[in-house]
């Protein structure tokens, strides 16, 4: 069985270090960038930070699924959420039913093969929809029977913007740059702005770790009658 705790903490540390390096390079002045280059790259810093965030989410679930697969338990013992996730991802025909007879037969045969086996490796790729905000993040957690984030969470509550609002703001910056737009909002990408979102990503990474570990310890990946 894999050591999820240590492997996932190592993943967090890698992404944390990379996000901090971006801040040091662009905003501390130690690399003596020209004003033009500094201005150009500071706008891109949010896109880079978002790419770390999305990559972290994808790799975190990949590790968690790897852990689930290492348990070597019967497929039917998994929670309904995980079974539905796997079946939807493995058999696209559930959502796009084939029209041709030979495609239907192929689908039936694959289903038959599936149900003749007790063990299946859970599908290892999650869909981040290239937009890991509050809704998508909670959807992914739900697909693996893990605790969701509330809108008002930790320091992300009144009088400050809540978690959903802060993530929405982060994505607004990222999408503005990614779609070729110029960020001309009420905030510029200063070190203060970058640090705020770097802290958000860091807070979420450690909180996700706690949710994964809580799921492992409470065995939420199993059907309730199997716990």
JSON list of N, CA, C and O in Angstrom, two decimals, residues 119-178:
[
{"chain": "A", "resi": 119, "resn": "UNK", "atom": "N", "xyz": [-12.41, -6.89, -9.48]},
{"chain": "A", "resi": 119, "resn": "UNK", "atom": "CA", "xyz": [-11.45, -5.82, -9.25]},
{"chain": "A", "resi": 119, "resn": "UNK", "atom": "C", "xyz": [-11.32, -4.93, -10.47]},
{"chain": "A", "resi": 119, "resn": "UNK", "atom": "O", "xyz": [-11.21, -5.41, -11.60]},
{"chain": "A", "resi": 120, "resn": "UNK", "atom": "N", "xyz": [-11.32, -3.63, -10.22]},
{"chain": "A", "resi": 120, "resn": "UNK", "atom": "CA", "xyz": [-11.08, -2.66, -11.28]},
{"chain": "A", "resi": 120, "resn": "UNK", "atom": "C", "xyz": [-10.27, -1.51, -10.72]},
{"chain": "A", "resi": 120, "resn": "UNK", "atom": "O", "xyz": [-10.52, -1.06, -9.59]},
{"chain": "A", "resi": 121, "resn": "UNK", "atom": "N", "xyz": [-9.30, -1.04, -11.49]},
{"chain": "A", "resi": 121, "resn": "UNK", "atom": "CA", "xyz": [-8.58, 0.17, -11.10]},
{"chain": "A", "resi": 121, "resn": "UNK", "atom": "C", "xyz": [-9.45, 1.37, -11.42]},
{"chain": "A", "resi": 121, "resn": "UNK", "atom": "O", "xyz": [-9.95, 1.52, -12.54]},
{"chain": "A", "resi": 122, "resn": "UNK", "atom": "N", "xyz": [-9.63, 2.23, -10.43]},
{"chain": "A", "resi": 122, "resn": "UNK", "atom": "CA", "xyz": [-10.44, 3.44, -10.62]},
{"chain": "A", "resi": 122, "resn": "UNK", "atom": "C", "xyz": [-9.79, 4.32, -11.68]},
{"chain": "A", "resi": 122, "resn": "UNK", "atom": "O", "xyz": [-8.57, 4.51, -11.71]},
{"chain": "A", "resi": 123, "resn": "UNK", "atom": "N", "xyz": [-10.61, 4.87, -12.55]},
{"chain": "A", "resi": 123, "resn": "UNK", "atom": "CA", "xyz": [-10.15, 5.79, -13.60]},
{"chain": "A", "resi": 123, "resn": "UNK", "atom": "C", "xyz": [-9.34, 6.91, -12.95]},
{"chain": "A", "resi": 123, "resn": "UNK", "atom": "O", "xyz": [-9.76, 7.52, -11.96]},
{"chain": "A", "resi": 124, "resn": "UNK", "atom": "N", "xyz": [-8.16, 7.22, -13.51]},
{"chain": "A", "resi": 124, "resn": "UNK", "atom": "CA", "xyz": [-7.19, 8.06, -12.80]},
{"chain": "A", "resi": 124, "resn": "UNK", "atom": "C", "xyz": [-7.13, 9.53, -13.22]},
{"chain": "A", "resi": 124, "resn": "UNK", "atom": "O", "xyz": [-6.31, 10.28, -12.68]},
{"chain": "A", "resi": 125, "resn": "UNK", "atom": "N", "xyz": [-8.00, 9.96, -14.10]},
{"chain": "A", "resi": 125, "resn": "UNK", "atom": "CA", "xyz": [-7.96, 11.36, -14.55]},
{"chain": "A", "resi": 125, "resn": "UNK", "atom": "C", "xyz": [-9.26, 12.06, -14.16]},
{"chain": "A", "resi": 125, "resn": "UNK", "atom": "O", "xyz": [-10.34, 11.58, -14.50]},
{"chain": "A", "resi": 126, "resn": "UNK", "atom": "N", "xyz": [-9.14, 13.17, -13.44]},
{"chain": "A", "resi": 126, "resn": "UNK", "atom": "CA", "xyz": [-10.32, 13.94, -13.08]},
{"chain": "A", "resi": 126, "resn": "UNK", "atom": "C", "xyz": [-10.46, 15.12, -14.04]},
{"chain": "A", "resi": 126, "resn": "UNK", "atom": "O", "xyz": [-9.48, 15.57, -14.63]},
{"chain": "A", "resi": 127, "resn": "UNK", "atom": "N", "xyz": [-11.66, 15.61, -14.18]},
{"chain": "A", "resi": 127, "resn": "UNK", "atom": "CA", "xyz": [-11.95, 16.72, -15.08]},
{"chain": "A", "resi": 127, "resn": "UNK", "atom": "C", "xyz": [-12.02, 18.01, -14.28]},
{"chain": "A", "resi": 127, "resn": "UNK", "atom": "O", "xyz": [-12.98, 18.26, -13.55]},
{"chain": "A", "resi": 128, "resn": "UNK", "atom": "N", "xyz": [-10.99, 18.85, -14.40]},
{"chain": "A", "resi": 128, "resn": "UNK", "atom": "CA", "xyz": [-10.97, 20.13, -13.69]},
{"chain": "A", "resi": 128, "resn": "UNK", "atom": "C", "xyz": [-11.71, 21.22, -14.46]},
{"chain": "A", "resi": 128, "resn": "UNK", "atom": "O", "xyz": [-11.86, 22.33, -13.96]},
{"chain": "A", "resi": 129, "resn": "UNK", "atom": "N", "xyz": [-12.14, 20.88, -15.69]},
{"chain": "A", "resi": 129, "resn": "UNK", "atom": "CA", "xyz": [-12.87, 21.81, -16.55]},
{"chain": "A", "resi": 129, "resn": "UNK", "atom": "C", "xyz": [-12.06, 23.08, -16.83]},
{"chain": "A", "resi": 129, "resn": "UNK", "atom": "O", "xyz": [-12.60, 24.12, -17.18]},
{"chain": "A", "resi": 130, "resn": "UNK", "atom": "N", "xyz": [-10.73, 22.98, -16.63]},
{"chain": "A", "resi": 130, "resn": "UNK", "atom": "CA", "xyz": [-9.80, 24.10, -16.85]},
{"chain": "A", "resi": 130, "resn": "UNK", "atom": "C", "xyz": [-10.22, 25.35, -16.09]},
{"chain": "A", "resi": 130, "resn": "UNK", "atom": "O", "xyz": [-9.93, 26.48, -16.51]},
{"chain": "A", "resi": 131, "resn": "UNK", "atom": "N", "xyz": [-10.89, 25.16, -14.98]},
{"chain": "A", "resi": 131, "resn": "UNK", "atom": "CA", "xyz": [-11.44, 26.29, -14.24]},
{"chain": "A", "resi": 131, "resn": "UNK", "atom": "C", "xyz": [-11.73, 25.86, -12.80]},
{"chain": "A", "resi": 131, "resn": "UNK", "atom": "O", "xyz": [-12.88, 25.78, -12.39]},
{"chain": "A", "resi": 132, "resn": "UNK", "atom": "N", "xyz": [-10.68, 25.61, -12.02]},
{"chain": "A", "resi": 132, "resn": "UNK", "atom": "CA", "xyz": [-10.89, 25.04, -10.70]},
{"chain": "A", "resi": 132, "resn": "UNK", "atom": "C", "xyz": [-11.26, 26.13, -9.70]},
{"chain": "A", "resi": 132, "resn": "UNK", "atom": "O", "xyz": [-10.43, 26.65, -8.96]},
{"chain": "A", "resi": 133, "resn": "UNK", "atom": "N", "xyz": [-12.55, 26.47, -9.72]},
{"chain": "A", "resi": 133, "resn": "UNK", "atom": "CA", "xyz": [-13.09, 27.39, -8.74]},
{"chain": "A", "resi": 133, "resn": "UNK", "atom": "C", "xyz": [-13.81, 26.64, -7.65]},
{"chain": "A", "resi": 133, "resn": "UNK", "atom": "O", "xyz": [-13.64, 25.43, -7.48]},
{"chain": "A", "resi": 134, "resn": "UNK", "atom": "N", "xyz": [-14.63, 27.34, -6.91]},
{"chain": "A", "resi": 134, "resn": "UNK", "atom": "CA", "xyz": [-15.32, 26.77, -5.76]},
{"chain": "A", "resi": 134, "resn": "UNK", "atom": "C", "xyz": [-16.22, 25.61, -6.15]},
{"chain": "A", "resi": 134, "resn": "UNK", "atom": "O", "xyz": [-16.19, 24.54, -5.53]},
{"chain": "A", "resi": 135, "resn": "UNK", "atom": "N", "xyz": [-17.03, 25.79, -7.19]},
{"chain": "A", "resi": 135, "resn": "UNK", "atom": "CA", "xyz": [-17.99, 24.76, -7.60]},
{"chain": "A", "resi": 135, "resn": "UNK", "atom": "C", "xyz": [-17.30, 23.52, -8.11]},
{"chain": "A", "resi": 135, "resn": "UNK", "atom": "O", "xyz": [-17.65, 22.39, -7.73]},
{"chain": "A", "resi": 136, "resn": "UNK", "atom": "N", "xyz": [-16.31, 23.69, -8.99]},
{"chain": "A", "resi": 136, "resn": "UNK", "atom": "CA", "xyz": [-15.60, 22.54, -9.56]},
{"chain": "A", "resi": 136, "resn": "UNK", "atom": "C", "xyz": [-14.83, 21.79, -8.47]},
{"chain": "A", "resi": 136, "resn": "UNK", "atom": "O", "xyz": [-14.83, 20.55, -8.44]},
{"chain": "A", "resi": 137, "resn": "UNK", "atom": "N", "xyz": [-14.20, 22.52, -7.56]},
{"chain": "A", "resi": 137, "resn": "UNK", "atom": "CA", "xyz": [-13.44, 21.88, -6.49]},
{"chain": "A", "resi": 137, "resn": "UNK", "atom": "C", "xyz": [-14.35, 21.00, -5.63]},
{"chain": "A", "resi": 137, "resn": "UNK", "atom": "O", "xyz": [-14.02, 19.85, -5.33]},
{"chain": "A", "resi": 138, "resn": "UNK", "atom": "N", "xyz": [-15.50, 21.54, -5.25]},
{"chain": "A", "resi": 138, "resn": "UNK", "atom": "CA", "xyz": [-16.42, 20.76, -4.43]},
{"chain": "A", "resi": 138, "resn": "UNK", "atom": "C", "xyz": [-17.03, 19.59, -5.20]},
{"chain": "A", "resi": 138, "resn": "UNK", "atom": "O", "xyz": [-17.31, 18.53, -4.63]},
{"chain": "A", "resi": 139, "resn": "UNK", "atom": "N", "xyz": [-17.22, 19.77, -6.49]},
{"chain": "A", "resi": 139, "resn": "UNK", "atom": "CA", "xyz": [-17.72, 18.67, -7.31]},
{"chain": "A", "resi": 139, "resn": "UNK", "atom": "C", "xyz": [-16.72, 17.51, -7.32]},
{"chain": "A", "resi": 139, "resn": "UNK", "atom": "O", "xyz": [-17.11, 16.34, -7.18]},
{"chain": "A", "resi": 140, "resn": "UNK", "atom": "N", "xyz": [-15.44, 17.82, -7.45]},
{"chain": "A", "resi": 140, "resn": "UNK", "atom": "CA", "xyz": [-14.41, 16.78, -7.45]},
{"chain": "A", "resi": 140, "resn": "UNK", "atom": "C", "xyz": [-14.35, 16.07, -6.09]},
{"chain": "A", "resi": 140, "resn": "UNK", "atom": "O", "xyz": [-14.24, 14.84, -6.04]},
{"chain": "A", "resi": 141, "resn": "UNK", "atom": "N", "xyz": [-14.43, 16.83, -5.03]},
{"chain": "A", "resi": 141, "resn": "UNK", "atom": "CA", "xyz": [-14.41, 16.22, -3.69]},
{"chain": "A", "resi": 141, "resn": "UNK", "atom": "C", "xyz": [-15.61, 15.29, -3.52]},
{"chain": "A", "resi": 141, "resn": "UNK", "atom": "O", "xyz": [-15.48, 14.18, -2.99]},
{"chain": "A", "resi": 142, "resn": "UNK", "atom": "N", "xyz": [-16.78, 15.73, -3.99]},
{"chain": "A", "resi": 142, "resn": "UNK", "atom": "CA", "xyz": [-17.99, 14.91, -3.86]},
{"chain": "A", "resi": 142, "resn": "UNK", "atom": "C", "xyz": [-17.88, 13.61, -4.65]},
{"chain": "A", "resi": 142, "resn": "UNK", "atom": "O", "xyz": [-18.38, 12.57, -4.21]},
{"chain": "A", "resi": 143, "resn": "UNK", "atom": "N", "xyz": [-17.23, 13.67, -5.81]},
{"chain": "A", "resi": 143, "resn": "UNK", "atom": "CA", "xyz": [-17.08, 12.47, -6.64]},
{"chain": "A", "resi": 143, "resn": "UNK", "atom": "C", "xyz": [-16.29, 11.38, -5.93]},
{"chain": "A", "resi": 143, "resn": "UNK", "atom": "O", "xyz": [-16.39, 10.21, -6.30]},
{"chain": "A", "resi": 144, "resn": "UNK", "atom": "N", "xyz": [-15.52, 11.77, -4.90]},
{"chain": "A", "resi": 144, "resn": "UNK", "atom": "CA", "xyz": [-14.73, 10.79, -4.17]},
{"chain": "A", "resi": 144, "resn": "UNK", "atom": "C", "xyz": [-15.16, 10.69, -2.71]},
{"chain": "A", "resi": 144, "resn": "UNK", "atom": "O", "xyz": [-14.39, 10.25, -1.85]},
{"chain": "A", "resi": 145, "resn": "UNK", "atom": "N", "xyz": [-16.39, 11.08, -2.45]},
{"chain": "A", "resi": 145, "resn": "UNK", "atom": "CA", "xyz": [-16.99, 10.97, -1.11]},
{"chain": "A", "resi": 145, "resn": "UNK", "atom": "C", "xyz": [-16.15, 11.68, -0.05]},
{"chain": "A", "resi": 145, "resn": "UNK", "atom": "O", "xyz": [-16.00, 11.19, 1.07]},
{"chain": "A", "resi": 146, "resn": "UNK", "atom": "N", "xyz": [-15.60, 12.83, -0.41]},
{"chain": "A", "resi": 146, "resn": "UNK", "atom": "CA", "xyz": [-14.80, 13.63, 0.51]},
{"chain": "A", "resi": 146, "resn": "UNK", "atom": "C", "xyz": [-15.57, 14.88, 0.93]},
{"chain": "A", "resi": 146, "resn": "UNK", "atom": "O", "xyz": [-16.44, 15.36, 0.20]},
{"chain": "A", "resi": 147, "resn": "UNK", "atom": "N", "xyz": [-15.22, 15.40, 2.08]},
{"chain": "A", "resi": 147, "resn": "UNK", "atom": "CA", "xyz": [-15.91, 16.57, 2.63]},
{"chain": "A", "resi": 147, "resn": "UNK", "atom": "C", "xyz": [-15.71, 17.79, 1.75]},
{"chain": "A", "resi": 147, "resn": "UNK", "atom": "O", "xyz": [-14.58, 18.11, 1.35]},
{"chain": "A", "resi": 148, "resn": "UNK", "atom": "N", "xyz": [-16.78, 18.51, 1.46]},
{"chain": "A", "resi": 148, "resn": "UNK", "atom": "CA", "xyz": [-16.71, 19.71, 0.64]},
{"chain": "A", "resi": 148, "resn": "UNK", "atom": "C", "xyz": [-16.32, 20.93, 1.47]},
{"chain": "A", "resi": 148, "resn": "UNK", "atom": "O", "xyz": [-16.43, 20.94, 2.69]},
{"chain": "A", "resi": 149, "resn": "UNK", "atom": "N", "xyz": [-15.91, 21.98, 0.77]},
{"chain": "A", "resi": 149, "resn": "UNK", "atom": "CA", "xyz": [-15.61, 23.26, 1.42]},
{"chain": "A", "resi": 149, "resn": "UNK", "atom": "C", "xyz": [-16.89, 24.07, 1.58]},
{"chain": "A", "resi": 149, "resn": "UNK", "atom": "O", "xyz": [-17.68, 24.16, 0.63]},
{"chain": "A", "resi": 150, "resn": "UNK", "atom": "N", "xyz": [-17.10, 24.69, 2.73]},
{"chain": "A", "resi": 150, "resn": "UNK", "atom": "CA", "xyz": [-18.21, 25.63, 2.86]},
{"chain": "A", "resi": 150, "resn": "UNK", "atom": "C", "xyz": [-17.82, 26.98, 2.26]},
{"chain": "A", "resi": 150, "resn": "UNK", "atom": "O", "xyz": [-16.62, 27.28, 2.10]},
{"chain": "A", "resi": 151, "resn": "UNK", "atom": "N", "xyz": [-18.78, 27.79, 1.91]},
{"chain": "A", "resi": 151, "resn": "UNK", "atom": "CA", "xyz": [-18.46, 29.11, 1.36]},
{"chain": "A", "resi": 151, "resn": "UNK", "atom": "C", "xyz": [-17.74, 29.97, 2.39]},
{"chain": "A", "resi": 151, "resn": "UNK", "atom": "O", "xyz": [-16.82, 30.71, 2.06]},
{"chain": "A", "resi": 152, "resn": "UNK", "atom": "N", "xyz": [-18.16, 29.87, 3.63]},
{"chain": "A", "resi": 152, "resn": "UNK", "atom": "CA", "xyz": [-17.53, 30.63, 4.71]},
{"chain": "A", "resi": 152, "resn": "UNK", "atom": "C", "xyz": [-16.63, 29.66, 5.47]},
{"chain": "A", "resi": 152, "resn": "UNK", "atom": "O", "xyz": [-17.10, 28.77, 6.17]},
{"chain": "A", "resi": 153, "resn": "UNK", "atom": "N", "xyz": [-15.31, 29.84, 5.30]},
{"chain": "A", "resi": 153, "resn": "UNK", "atom": "CA", "xyz": [-14.36, 28.85, 5.78]},
{"chain": "A", "resi": 153, "resn": "UNK", "atom": "C", "xyz": [-13.11, 29.54, 6.34]},
{"chain": "A", "resi": 153, "resn": "UNK", "atom": "O", "xyz": [-12.54, 30.43, 5.69]},
{"chain": "A", "resi": 154, "resn": "UNK", "atom": "N", "xyz": [-12.74, 29.15, 7.57]},
{"chain": "A", "resi": 154, "resn": "UNK", "atom": "CA", "xyz": [-11.55, 29.67, 8.23]},
{"chain": "A", "resi": 154, "resn": "UNK", "atom": "C", "xyz": [-11.55, 31.20, 8.19]},
{"chain": "A", "resi": 154, "resn": "UNK", "atom": "O", "xyz": [-12.53, 31.83, 8.57]},
{"chain": "A", "resi": 155, "resn": "UNK", "atom": "N", "xyz": [-10.45, 31.82, 7.68]},
{"chain": "A", "resi": 155, "resn": "UNK", "atom": "CA", "xyz": [-10.40, 33.28, 7.65]},
{"chain": "A", "resi": 155, "resn": "UNK", "atom": "C", "xyz": [-11.17, 33.87, 6.47]},
{"chain": "A", "resi": 155, "resn": "UNK", "atom": "O", "xyz": [-11.31, 35.09, 6.37]},
{"chain": "A", "resi": 156, "resn": "UNK", "atom": "N", "xyz": [-11.67, 33.01, 5.60]},
{"chain": "A", "resi": 156, "resn": "UNK", "atom": "CA", "xyz": [-12.41, 33.48, 4.42]},
{"chain": "A", "resi": 156, "resn": "UNK", "atom": "C", "xyz": [-13.88, 33.63, 4.79]},
{"chain": "A", "resi": 156, "resn": "UNK", "atom": "O", "xyz": [-14.75, 32.85, 4.37]},
{"chain": "A", "resi": 157, "resn": "UNK", "atom": "N", "xyz": [-14.13, 34.65, 5.59]},
{"chain": "A", "resi": 157, "resn": "UNK", "atom": "CA", "xyz": [-15.48, 34.90, 6.08]},
{"chain": "A", "resi": 157, "resn": "UNK", "atom": "C", "xyz": [-15.59, 36.38, 6.43]},
{"chain": "A", "resi": 157, "resn": "UNK", "atom": "O", "xyz": [-14.61, 37.12, 6.38]},
{"chain": "A", "resi": 158, "resn": "UNK", "atom": "N", "xyz": [-16.78, 36.80, 6.79]},
{"chain": "A", "resi": 158, "resn": "UNK", "atom": "CA", "xyz": [-17.04, 38.21, 7.11]},
{"chain": "A", "resi": 158, "resn": "UNK", "atom": "C", "xyz": [-16.09, 38.69, 8.21]},
{"chain": "A", "resi": 158, "resn": "UNK", "atom": "O", "xyz": [-15.85, 37.94, 9.16]},
{"chain": "A", "resi": 159, "resn": "UNK", "atom": "N", "xyz": [-15.52, 39.90, 8.08]},
{"chain": "A", "resi": 159, "resn": "UNK", "atom": "CA", "xyz": [-15.81, 40.95, 7.08]},
{"chain": "A", "resi": 159, "resn": "UNK", "atom": "C", "xyz": [-15.00, 40.82, 5.79]},
{"chain": "A", "resi": 159, "resn": "UNK", "atom": "O", "xyz": [-15.06, 41.68, 4.93]},
{"chain": "A", "resi": 160, "resn": "UNK", "atom": "N", "xyz": [-14.21, 39.76, 5.66]},
{"chain": "A", "resi": 160, "resn": "UNK", "atom": "CA", "xyz": [-13.42, 39.54, 4.45]},
{"chain": "A", "resi": 160, "resn": "UNK", "atom": "C", "xyz": [-14.26, 38.79, 3.42]},
{"chain": "A", "resi": 160, "resn": "UNK", "atom": "O", "xyz": [-15.27, 38.16, 3.77]},
{"chain": "A", "resi": 161, "resn": "UNK", "atom": "N", "xyz": [-13.85, 38.79, 2.15]},
{"chain": "A", "resi": 161, "resn": "UNK", "atom": "CA", "xyz": [-14.55, 37.97, 1.15]},
{"chain": "A", "resi": 161, "resn": "UNK", "atom": "C", "xyz": [-14.52, 36.50, 1.54]},
{"chain": "A", "resi": 161, "resn": "UNK", "atom": "O", "xyz": [-13.52, 36.01, 2.10]},
{"chain": "A", "resi": 162, "resn": "UNK", "atom": "N", "xyz": [-15.62, 35.78, 1.28]},
{"chain": "A", "resi": 162, "resn": "UNK", "atom": "CA", "xyz": [-15.65, 34.37, 1.63]},
{"chain": "A", "resi": 162, "resn": "UNK", "atom": "C", "xyz": [-14.82, 33.55, 0.64]},
{"chain": "A", "resi": 162, "resn": "UNK", "atom": "O", "xyz": [-14.27, 34.10, -0.32]},
{"chain": "A", "resi": 163, "resn": "UNK", "atom": "N", "xyz": [-14.76, 32.26, 0.88]},
{"chain": "A", "resi": 163, "resn": "UNK", "atom": "CA", "xyz": [-13.91, 31.40, 0.05]},
{"chain": "A", "resi": 163, "resn": "UNK", "atom": "C", "xyz": [-14.35, 31.41, -1.41]},
{"chain": "A", "resi": 163, "resn": "UNK", "atom": "O", "xyz": [-13.53, 31.51, -2.32]},
{"chain": "A", "resi": 164, "resn": "UNK", "atom": "N", "xyz": [-15.64, 31.30, -1.64]},
{"chain": "A", "resi": 164, "resn": "UNK", "atom": "CA", "xyz": [-16.16, 31.30, -3.01]},
{"chain": "A", "resi": 164, "resn": "UNK", "atom": "C", "xyz": [-15.81, 32.61, -3.72]},
{"chain": "A", "resi": 164, "resn": "UNK", "atom": "O", "xyz": [-15.35, 32.61, -4.87]},
{"chain": "A", "resi": 165, "resn": "UNK", "atom": "N", "xyz": [-16.00, 33.72, -3.05]},
{"chain": "A", "resi": 165, "resn": "UNK", "atom": "CA", "xyz": [-15.70, 35.03, -3.65]},
{"chain": "A", "resi": 165, "resn": "UNK", "atom": "C", "xyz": [-14.21, 35.18, -3.93]},
{"chain": "A", "resi": 165, "resn": "UNK", "atom": "O", "xyz": [-13.82, 35.71, -4.98]},
{"chain": "A", "resi": 166, "resn": "UNK", "atom": "N", "xyz": [-13.37, 34.69, -3.03]},
{"chain": "A", "resi": 166, "resn": "UNK", "atom": "CA", "xyz": [-11.92, 34.81, -3.21]},
{"chain": "A", "resi": 166, "resn": "UNK", "atom": "C", "xyz": [-11.44, 33.95, -4.37]},
{"chain": "A", "resi": 166, "resn": "UNK", "atom": "O", "xyz": [-10.61, 34.38, -5.18]},
{"chain": "A", "resi": 167, "resn": "UNK", "atom": "N", "xyz": [-11.98, 32.74, -4.47]},
{"chain": "A", "resi": 167, "resn": "UNK", "atom": "CA", "xyz": [-11.63, 31.87, -5.61]},
{"chain": "A", "resi": 167, "resn": "UNK", "atom": "C", "xyz": [-12.14, 32.46, -6.91]},
{"chain": "A", "resi": 167, "resn": "UNK", "atom": "O", "xyz": [-11.46, 32.41, -7.94]},
{"chain": "A", "resi": 168, "resn": "UNK", "atom": "N", "xyz": [-13.34, 33.02, -6.89]},
{"chain": "A", "resi": 168, "resn": "UNK", "atom": "CA", "xyz": [-13.89, 33.66, -8.10]},
{"chain": "A", "resi": 168, "resn": "UNK", "atom": "C", "xyz": [-12.99, 34.81, -8.56]},
{"chain": "A", "resi": 168, "resn": "UNK", "atom": "O", "xyz": [-12.75, 34.99, -9.76]},
{"chain": "A", "resi": 169, "resn": "UNK", "atom": "N", "xyz": [-12.50, 35.58, -7.60]},
{"chain": "A", "resi": 169, "resn": "UNK", "atom": "CA", "xyz": [-11.61, 36.70, -7.92]},
{"chain": "A", "resi": 169, "resn": "UNK", "atom": "C", "xyz": [-10.30, 36.19, -8.53]},
{"chain": "A", "resi": 169, "resn": "UNK", "atom": "O", "xyz": [-9.79, 36.75, -9.51]},
{"chain": "A", "resi": 170, "resn": "UNK", "atom": "N", "xyz": [-9.76, 35.14, -7.95]},
{"chain": "A", "resi": 170, "resn": "UNK", "atom": "CA", "xyz": [-8.53, 34.52, -8.47]},
{"chain": "A", "resi": 170, "resn": "UNK", "atom": "C", "xyz": [-8.74, 34.07, -9.91]},
{"chain": "A", "resi": 170, "resn": "UNK", "atom": "O", "xyz": [-7.90, 34.33, -10.78]},
{"chain": "A", "resi": 171, "resn": "UNK", "atom": "N", "xyz": [-9.84, 33.40, -10.18]},
{"chain": "A", "resi": 171, "resn": "UNK", "atom": "CA", "xyz": [-10.12, 32.93, -11.53]},
{"chain": "A", "resi": 171, "resn": "UNK", "atom": "C", "xyz": [-10.39, 34.09, -12.49]},
{"chain": "A", "resi": 171, "resn": "UNK", "atom": "O", "xyz": [-10.06, 33.99, -13.68]},
{"chain": "A", "resi": 172, "resn": "UNK", "atom": "N", "xyz": [-10.96, 35.17, -11.99]},
{"chain": "A", "resi": 172, "resn": "UNK", "atom": "CA", "xyz": [-11.20, 36.33, -12.86]},
{"chain": "A", "resi": 172, "resn": "UNK", "atom": "C", "xyz": [-9.88, 36.89, -13.37]},
{"chain": "A", "resi": 172, "resn": "UNK", "atom": "O", "xyz": [-9.75, 37.23, -14.55]},
{"chain": "A", "resi": 173, "resn": "UNK", "atom": "N", "xyz": [-8.90, 36.99, -12.50]},
{"chain": "A", "resi": 173, "resn": "UNK", "atom": "CA", "xyz": [-7.57, 37.44, -12.91]},
{"chain": "A", "resi": 173, "resn": "UNK", "atom": "C", "xyz": [-6.99, 36.48, -13.94]},
{"chain": "A", "resi": 173, "resn": "UNK", "atom": "O", "xyz": [-6.51, 36.89, -15.00]},
{"chain": "A", "resi": 174, "resn": "UNK", "atom": "N", "xyz": [-7.03, 35.20, -13.62]},
{"chain": "A", "resi": 174, "resn": "UNK", "atom": "CA", "xyz": [-6.44, 34.19, -14.51]},
{"chain": "A", "resi": 174, "resn": "UNK", "atom": "C", "xyz": [-7.12, 34.18, -15.87]},
{"chain": "A", "resi": 174, "resn": "UNK", "atom": "O", "xyz": [-6.46, 34.17, -16.91]},
{"chain": "A", "resi": 175, "resn": "UNK", "atom": "N", "xyz": [-8.44, 34.21, -15.90]},
{"chain": "A", "resi": 175, "resn": "UNK", "atom": "CA", "xyz": [-9.17, 34.14, -17.16]},
{"chain": "A", "resi": 175, "resn": "UNK", "atom": "C", "xyz": [-8.97, 35.40, -18.00]},
{"chain": "A", "resi": 175, "resn": "UNK", "atom": "O", "xyz": [-8.93, 35.34, -19.23]},
{"chain": "A", "resi": 176, "resn": "UNK", "atom": "N", "xyz": [-8.82, 36.54, -17.33]},
{"chain": "A", "resi": 176, "resn": "UNK", "atom": "CA", "xyz": [-8.58, 37.78, -18.06]},
{"chain": "A", "resi": 176, "resn": "UNK", "atom": "C", "xyz": [-7.30, 37.71, -18.87]},
{"chain": "A", "resi": 176, "resn": "UNK", "atom": "O", "xyz": [-7.24, 38.13, -20.03]},
{"chain": "A", "resi": 177, "resn": "UNK", "atom": "N", "xyz": [-6.25, 37.15, -18.29]},
{"chain": "A", "resi": 177, "resn": "UNK", "atom": "CA", "xyz": [-4.98, 37.02, -18.98]},
{"chain": "A", "resi": 177, "resn": "UNK", "atom": "C", "xyz": [-5.03, 35.88, -20.00]},
{"chain": "A", "resi": 177, "resn": "UNK", "atom": "O", "xyz": [-4.60, 36.01, -21.14]},
{"chain": "A", "resi": 178, "resn": "UNK", "atom": "N", "xyz": [-5.59, 34.74, -19.59]},
{"chain": "A", "resi": 178, "resn": "UNK", "atom": "CA", "xyz": [-5.61, 33.55, -20.45]},
{"chain": "A", "resi": 178, "resn": "UNK", "atom": "C", "xyz": [-6.40, 33.78, -21.73]},
{"chain": "A", "resi": 178, "resn": "UNK", "atom": "O", "xyz": [-6.10, 33.20, -22.77]}
]
